[in-house]
PDB file of C-alpha atoms in Angstrom:
ATOM      1  CA  MET K 971      -8.939  16.527   4.044  1.00 48.00           C
ATOM      2  CA  VAL K 972      -7.203  19.162   6.636  1.00 54.00           C
ATOM      3  CA  GLY K 973      -5.504  17.704   8.951  1.00 82.00           C
ATOM      4  CA  VAL K 974      -4.476  14.692   7.656  1.00 89.00           C
ATOM      5  CA  ARG K 975      -1.703  12.717   9.304  1.00 91.00           C
ATOM      6  CA  VAL K 976      -1.561   9.724   7.475  1.00 98.00           C
ATOM      7  CA  VAL K 977      -2.572   8.452   3.672  1.00 98.00           C
ATOM      8  CA  VAL K 978      -2.892   4.678   3.043  1.00 98.00           C
ATOM      9  CA  VAL K 979      -2.187   3.694  -0.940  1.00 98.00           C
ATOM     10  CA  ASN K 980      -3.859   1.213  -1.633  1.00 98.00           C
ATOM     11  CA  GLY K 981      -3.383  -1.669  -4.860  1.00 98.00           C
ATOM     12  CA  GLY K 982      -1.994  -4.421  -6.524  1.00 96.00           C
ATOM     13  CA  SER K 983       1.616  -5.376  -7.453  1.00 95.00           C
ATOM     14  CA  SER K 984       2.906  -3.226  -9.649  1.00 95.00           C
ATOM     15  CA  SER K 985       0.663  -0.659  -9.985  1.00 97.00           C
ATOM     16  CA  GLY K 986       1.735   1.695  -9.866  1.00 96.00           C
ATOM     17  CA  LYS K 987       1.925   2.555  -6.310  1.00 97.00           C
ATOM     18  CA  SER K 988       5.680   3.239  -5.135  1.00 96.00           C
ATOM     19  CA  GLU K 989       5.806   5.482  -8.238  1.00 97.00           C
ATOM     20  CA  ILE K 990       3.100   7.662  -6.474  1.00 98.00           C
ATOM     21  CA  VAL K 991       4.070   7.194  -3.197  1.00 98.00           C
ATOM     22  CA  ARG K 992       7.442   9.479  -4.471  1.00 98.00           C
ATOM     23  CA  ALA K 993       5.797  11.757  -6.052  1.00 98.00           C
ATOM     24  CA  LEU K 994       3.277  12.161  -3.512  1.00 98.00           C
ATOM     25  CA  GLN K 995       6.513  12.989  -1.475  1.00 98.00           C
ATOM     26  CA  ALA K 996       7.406  15.708  -4.034  1.00 98.00           C
ATOM     27  CA  VAL K 997       4.535  17.280  -4.934  1.00 97.00           C
ATOM     28  CA  LEU K 998       3.295  18.273  -1.299  1.00 96.00           C
ATOM     29  CA  PRO K 999       4.245  21.774   1.183  1.00 94.00           C
ATOM     30  CA  ASP K1000       5.587  19.647   4.175  1.00 94.00           C
ATOM     31  CA  PRO K1001       7.982  16.676   4.388  1.00 96.00           C
ATOM     32  CA  TRP K1002       6.535  13.277   4.579  1.00 97.00           C
ATOM     33  CA  LEU K1003       7.428  10.013   5.470  1.00 98.00           C
ATOM     34  CA  GLY K1004       7.078   7.033   2.963  1.00 98.00           C
ATOM     35  CA  THR K1005       6.571   3.203   3.703  1.00 98.00           C
ATOM     36  CA  GLY K1006       5.169   0.136   3.032  1.00 97.00           C
ATOM     37  CA  VAL K1007       4.408  -3.644   3.471  1.00 96.00           C
ATOM     38  CA  ASP K1008       7.939  -4.097   0.545  1.00 93.00           C
ATOM     39  CA  ALA K1009       9.714  -2.487   3.607  1.00 95.00           C
ATOM     40  CA  LEU K1010       7.782  -4.514   5.969  1.00 96.00           C
ATOM     41  CA  ILE K1011       8.892  -7.563   3.731  1.00 93.00           C
ATOM     42  CA  GLU K1012      12.502  -6.346   3.346  1.00 93.00           C
ATOM     43  CA  MET K1013      13.073  -6.255   7.344  1.00 94.00           C
ATOM     44  CA  MET K1014      11.935  -9.552   7.978  1.00 93.00           C
ATOM     45  CA  PRO K1015      14.641 -12.246   8.047  1.00 92.00           C
ATOM     46  CA  ALA K1016      15.219 -14.450   4.975  1.00 91.00           C
ATOM     47  CA  SER K1017      14.037 -17.619   6.432  1.00 90.00           C
ATOM     48  CA  MET K1018      10.805 -15.492   7.011  1.00 91.00           C
ATOM     49  CA  ARG K1019      10.688 -14.934   2.774  1.00 84.00           C
ATOM     50  CA  ALA K1020       9.912 -18.857   1.692  1.00 78.00           C
ATOM     51  CA  THR K1021       7.488 -19.964   4.555  1.00 83.00           C
ATOM     52  CA  GLU K1022       3.811 -20.640   5.364  1.00 83.00           C
ATOM     53  CA  ALA K1023       4.511 -19.200   9.075  1.00 88.00           C
ATOM     54  CA  GLY K1024       5.737 -15.680   7.103  1.00 91.00           C
ATOM     55  CA  VAL K1025       5.325 -15.027   3.731  1.00 92.00           C
ATOM     56  CA  ALA K1026       5.280 -17.234   0.966  1.00 88.00           C
ATOM     57  CA  PHE K1027       5.255 -16.518  -3.042  1.00 87.00           C
ATOM     58  CA  ALA K1028       3.004 -19.644  -5.210  1.00 88.00           C
ATOM     59  CA  PRO K1029       5.037 -20.143  -8.496  1.00 87.00           C
ATOM     60  CA  ASP K1030       1.262 -18.274  -9.894  1.00 87.00           C
ATOM     61  CA  GLY K1031       1.769 -15.412  -8.145  1.00 86.00           C
ATOM     62  CA  ARG K1032      -0.243 -15.583  -5.197  1.00 89.00           C
ATOM     63  CA  VAL K1033       0.641 -14.363  -1.828  1.00 90.00           C
ATOM     64  CA  SER K1034       0.187 -16.173   0.832  1.00 91.00           C
ATOM     65  CA  VAL K1035       0.881 -14.993   4.827  1.00 93.00           C
ATOM     66  CA  GLY K1036       1.107 -16.545   8.441  1.00 93.00           C
ATOM     67  CA  PRO K1037       0.866 -16.410  12.164  1.00 94.00           C
ATOM     68  CA  GLN K1038       4.482 -14.606  12.258  1.00 95.00           C
ATOM     69  CA  PHE K1039       4.021 -12.201   9.617  1.00 94.00           C
ATOM     70  CA  MET K1040       0.912 -11.183  11.051  1.00 95.00           C
ATOM     71  CA  ARG K1041       2.231 -10.993  14.230  1.00 96.00           C
ATOM     72  CA  LEU K1042       5.808  -8.929  12.805  1.00 96.00           C
ATOM     73  CA  GLN K1043       3.016  -6.698  10.595  1.00 97.00           C
ATOM     74  CA  ALA K1044       0.897  -5.984  13.620  1.00 97.00           C
ATOM     75  CA  ALA K1045       3.708  -4.280  15.310  1.00 98.00           C
ATOM     76  CA  TRP K1046       5.000  -2.515  12.146  1.00 98.00           C
ATOM     77  CA  MET K1047       1.621  -0.889  11.857  1.00 98.00           C
ATOM     78  CA  ALA K1048       2.179  -0.134  15.545  1.00 98.00           C
ATOM     79  CA  GLY K1049       4.662   1.607  15.106  1.00 98.00           C
ATOM     80  CA  VAL K1050       3.623   3.517  11.565  1.00 98.00           C
ATOM     81  CA  ALA K1051       1.364   4.835  13.908  1.00 98.00           C
ATOM     82  CA  ALA K1052       2.843   6.157  16.199  1.00 98.00           C
ATOM     83  CA  MET K1053       4.518   7.984  14.009  1.00 97.00           C
ATOM     84  CA  ALA K1054       1.772   9.708  12.851  1.00 97.00           C
ATOM     85  CA  ARG K1055       0.783  10.791  16.241  1.00 97.00           C
ATOM     86  CA  SER K1056       4.180  11.844  17.461  1.00 96.00           C
ATOM     87  CA  GLY K1057       3.053  14.742  14.313  1.00 95.00           C
ATOM     88  CA  ALA K1058       5.233  12.423  11.244  1.00 97.00           C
ATOM     89  CA  GLY K1059       2.992  13.116   8.147  1.00 97.00           C
ATOM     90  CA  VAL K1060       2.799   9.255   7.184  1.00 98.00           C
ATOM     91  CA  ILE K1061       2.409   7.125   3.409  1.00 98.00           C
ATOM     92  CA  ILE K1062       1.226   4.059   3.495  1.00 98.00           C
ATOM     93  CA  ASP K1063       2.104   1.791   0.154  1.00 98.00           C
ATOM     94  CA  ASP K1064      -0.048  -1.353   1.224  1.00 98.00           C
ATOM     95  CA  VAL K1065      -1.690  -4.392  -1.122  1.00 97.00           C
ATOM     96  CA  PHE K1066      -5.069  -5.440   0.985  1.00 97.00           C
ATOM     97  CA  LEU K1067      -4.416  -8.923   0.040  1.00 95.00           C
ATOM     98  CA  GLY K1068      -7.583  -9.295   2.228  1.00 95.00           C
ATOM     99  CA  GLY K1069      -9.089  -6.987   1.299  1.00 96.00           C
ATOM    100  CA  ALA K1070     -11.754  -4.788   3.477  1.00 98.00           C
ATOM    101  CA  GLY K1071      -9.998  -6.834   6.603  1.00 97.00           C
ATOM    102  CA  SER K1072      -6.782  -5.258   5.664  1.00 97.00           C
ATOM    103  CA  GLN K1073      -8.456  -2.390   6.015  1.00 98.00           C
ATOM    104  CA  GLN K1074     -10.471  -2.662   8.803  1.00 98.00           C
ATOM    105  CA  ARG K1075      -6.712  -3.495  10.762  1.00 98.00           C
ATOM    106  CA  TRP K1076      -5.313  -0.324   9.275  1.00 98.00           C
ATOM    107  CA  GLN K1077      -8.880   1.257  11.093  1.00 98.00           C
ATOM    108  CA  ARG K1078      -8.335   0.108  14.541  1.00 98.00           C
ATOM    109  CA  VAL K1079      -4.674   0.390  14.782  1.00 98.00           C
ATOM    110  CA  LEU K1080      -5.505   4.686  13.167  1.00 98.00           C
ATOM    111  CA  ALA K1081      -7.952   5.056  15.274  1.00 97.00           C
ATOM    112  CA  GLY K1082      -8.785   8.857  16.775  1.00 96.00           C
ATOM    113  CA  LEU K1083      -5.902   9.754  13.068  1.00 97.00           C
ATOM    114  CA  GLU K1084      -7.665  11.484   9.800  1.00 96.00           C
ATOM    115  CA  VAL K1085      -6.306   9.471   7.438  1.00 98.00           C
ATOM    116  CA  LEU K1086      -6.498   9.453   3.554  1.00 98.00           C
ATOM    117  CA  TRP K1087      -7.973   6.335   1.994  1.00 98.00           C
ATOM    118  CA  VAL K1088      -6.324   5.795  -2.165  1.00 98.00           C
ATOM    119  CA  GLY K1089      -7.909   3.250  -4.356  1.00 98.00           C
ATOM    120  CA  VAL K1090      -4.788   2.703  -7.106  1.00 98.00           C
ATOM    121  CA  ARG K1091      -6.106   1.136 -10.241  1.00 98.00           C
ATOM    122  CA  CYS K1092      -4.535  -0.243 -12.800  1.00 97.00           C
ATOM    123  CA  GLU K1093      -5.478  -2.384 -16.253  1.00 96.00           C
ATOM    124  CA  SER K1094      -4.085  -5.927 -15.296  1.00 94.00           C
ATOM    125  CA  ALA K1095      -2.984  -6.652 -18.401  1.00 94.00           C
ATOM    126  CA  VAL K1096      -0.424  -3.483 -18.383  1.00 95.00           C
ATOM    127  CA  ALA K1097       0.246  -4.215 -14.047  1.00 94.00           C
ATOM    128  CA  ALA K1098       1.658  -8.232 -16.215  1.00 93.00           C
ATOM    129  CA  SER K1099       3.455  -5.885 -18.228  1.00 94.00           C
ATOM    130  CA  ARG K1100       4.785  -3.763 -15.665  1.00 93.00           C
ATOM    131  CA  GLU K1101       5.632  -6.474 -13.114  1.00 91.00           C
ATOM    132  CA  ALA K1102       7.488  -8.213 -16.598  1.00 90.00           C
ATOM    133  CA  ALA K1103       9.744  -5.344 -16.683  1.00 91.00           C
ATOM    134  CA  ARG K1104      10.689  -5.354 -13.476  1.00 88.00           C
ATOM    135  CA  GLY K1105      11.994  -8.578 -13.255  1.00 78.00           C
ATOM    136  CA  ASP K1106      11.822  -8.474  -9.232  1.00 80.00           C
ATOM    137  CA  ARG K1107       8.147  -9.976  -8.825  1.00 83.00           C
ATOM    138  CA  VAL K1108       6.943 -13.584  -9.654  1.00 84.00           C
ATOM    139  CA  PRO K1109       4.947 -13.738 -12.343  1.00 89.00           C
ATOM    140  CA  GLY K1110       1.270 -13.516 -11.951  1.00 91.00           C
ATOM    141  CA  MET K1111       1.182 -11.068  -8.633  1.00 91.00           C
ATOM    142  CA  ALA K1112      -0.269  -8.100 -11.099  1.00 93.00           C
ATOM    143  CA  VAL K1113      -3.102 -10.089 -11.712  1.00 93.00           C
ATOM    144  CA  SER K1114      -3.837 -11.919  -8.747  1.00 93.00           C
ATOM    145  CA  GLN K1115      -4.149  -9.192  -6.890  1.00 94.00           C
ATOM    146  CA  ALA K1116      -5.201  -6.556  -9.437  1.00 94.00           C
ATOM    147  CA  GLU K1117      -8.962  -6.639  -8.068  1.00 94.00           C
ATOM    148  CA  VAL K1118      -9.107  -9.224  -5.040  1.00 95.00           C
ATOM    149  CA  VAL K1119      -7.318  -6.000  -3.252  1.00 97.00           C
ATOM    150  CA  HIS K1120     -10.347  -3.605  -3.684  1.00 98.00           C
ATOM    151  CA  GLU K1121     -12.680  -5.589  -2.788  1.00 97.00           C
ATOM    152  CA  GLY K1122     -15.168  -4.106   0.444  1.00 98.00           C
ATOM    153  CA  VAL K1123     -12.257  -1.395   0.470  1.00 98.00           C
ATOM    154  CA  ALA K1124     -13.504   2.553   1.170  1.00 98.00           C
ATOM    155  CA  TYR K1125     -11.847   5.057  -0.631  1.00 98.00           C
ATOM    156  CA  ASP K1126     -12.080   8.834  -0.365  1.00 98.00           C
ATOM    157  CA  VAL K1127     -10.312   8.923  -3.381  1.00 98.00           C
ATOM    158  CA  GLU K1128      -9.328   6.795  -6.487  1.00 98.00           C
ATOM    159  CA  VAL K1129      -6.792   7.207  -9.368  1.00 98.00           C
ATOM    160  CA  ASP K1130      -6.203   4.992 -12.170  1.00 98.00           C
ATOM    161  CA  THR K1131      -2.362   4.434 -13.390  1.00 98.00           C
ATOM    162  CA  THR K1132      -3.428   2.797 -16.664  1.00 97.00           C
ATOM    163  CA  HIS K1133      -2.850   5.587 -18.907  1.00 97.00           C
ATOM    164  CA  THR K1134      -2.066   7.668 -16.265  1.00 97.00           C
ATOM    165  CA  ASP K1135       1.204   8.804 -14.911  1.00 97.00           C
ATOM    166  CA  SER K1136       2.229   8.876 -11.430  1.00 97.00           C
ATOM    167  CA  LEU K1137       2.750  12.884 -10.934  1.00 98.00           C
ATOM    168  CA  ALA K1138      -0.978  13.360 -12.527  1.00 98.00           C
ATOM    169  CA  CYS K1139      -2.031  10.746  -9.594  1.00 98.00           C
ATOM    170  CA  ALA K1140       0.121  12.394  -6.850  1.00 98.00           C
ATOM    171  CA  ARG K1141      -1.437  15.629  -7.172  1.00 98.00           C
ATOM    172  CA  SER K1142      -5.075  14.348  -7.969  1.00 97.00           C
ATOM    173  CA  ILE K1143      -4.298  13.121  -3.609  1.00 98.00           C
ATOM    174  CA  ALA K1144      -2.424  15.691  -3.267  1.00 97.00           C
ATOM    175  CA  ALA K1145      -5.215  18.904  -3.830  1.00 96.00           C
ATOM    176  CA  ARG K1146      -7.837  16.635  -1.164  1.00 95.00           C
ATOM    177  CA  LEU K1147      -5.434  17.562   1.569  1.00 92.00           C
ATOM    178  CA  ARG K1148      -5.892  20.673   1.183  1.00 72.00           C
TER     179      ARG K1148
END
């Protein structure tokens, strides 16, 4: 997949996506920018992190997004695509809460760019254990997202972090970029 300027990494919470992105940046011969949905949420005003119009985290770990979040997300996605169109390699760490619909939104924004679609899987019990160890997530997010984020999504490559470390996963992904 020579010419790929964008790698979209999708998986549930605590599946190991962020570590894979950092490892991928380390193993690729050229510098690539890494960004993700967590960075988007951190950029938003705190008032949007607990409202139905923004992003809301239910006590059971479910995440819901409202119209204000979707509007800002669309602008952020267009900005990420603009970076890639300007010549930067970009690795996107995302959580496709809408499954195939989320991928379709990225496909529209990234139209005309070569994209490598990566699925990151992890057994829900392992992801839940990681989630508990992190302490910065609402309990239940990992389990509620483990499968739903992959529903209807088409990938070029899939990795499983249940028993494989992030560096090995990154090397497997990097091999698809050469």
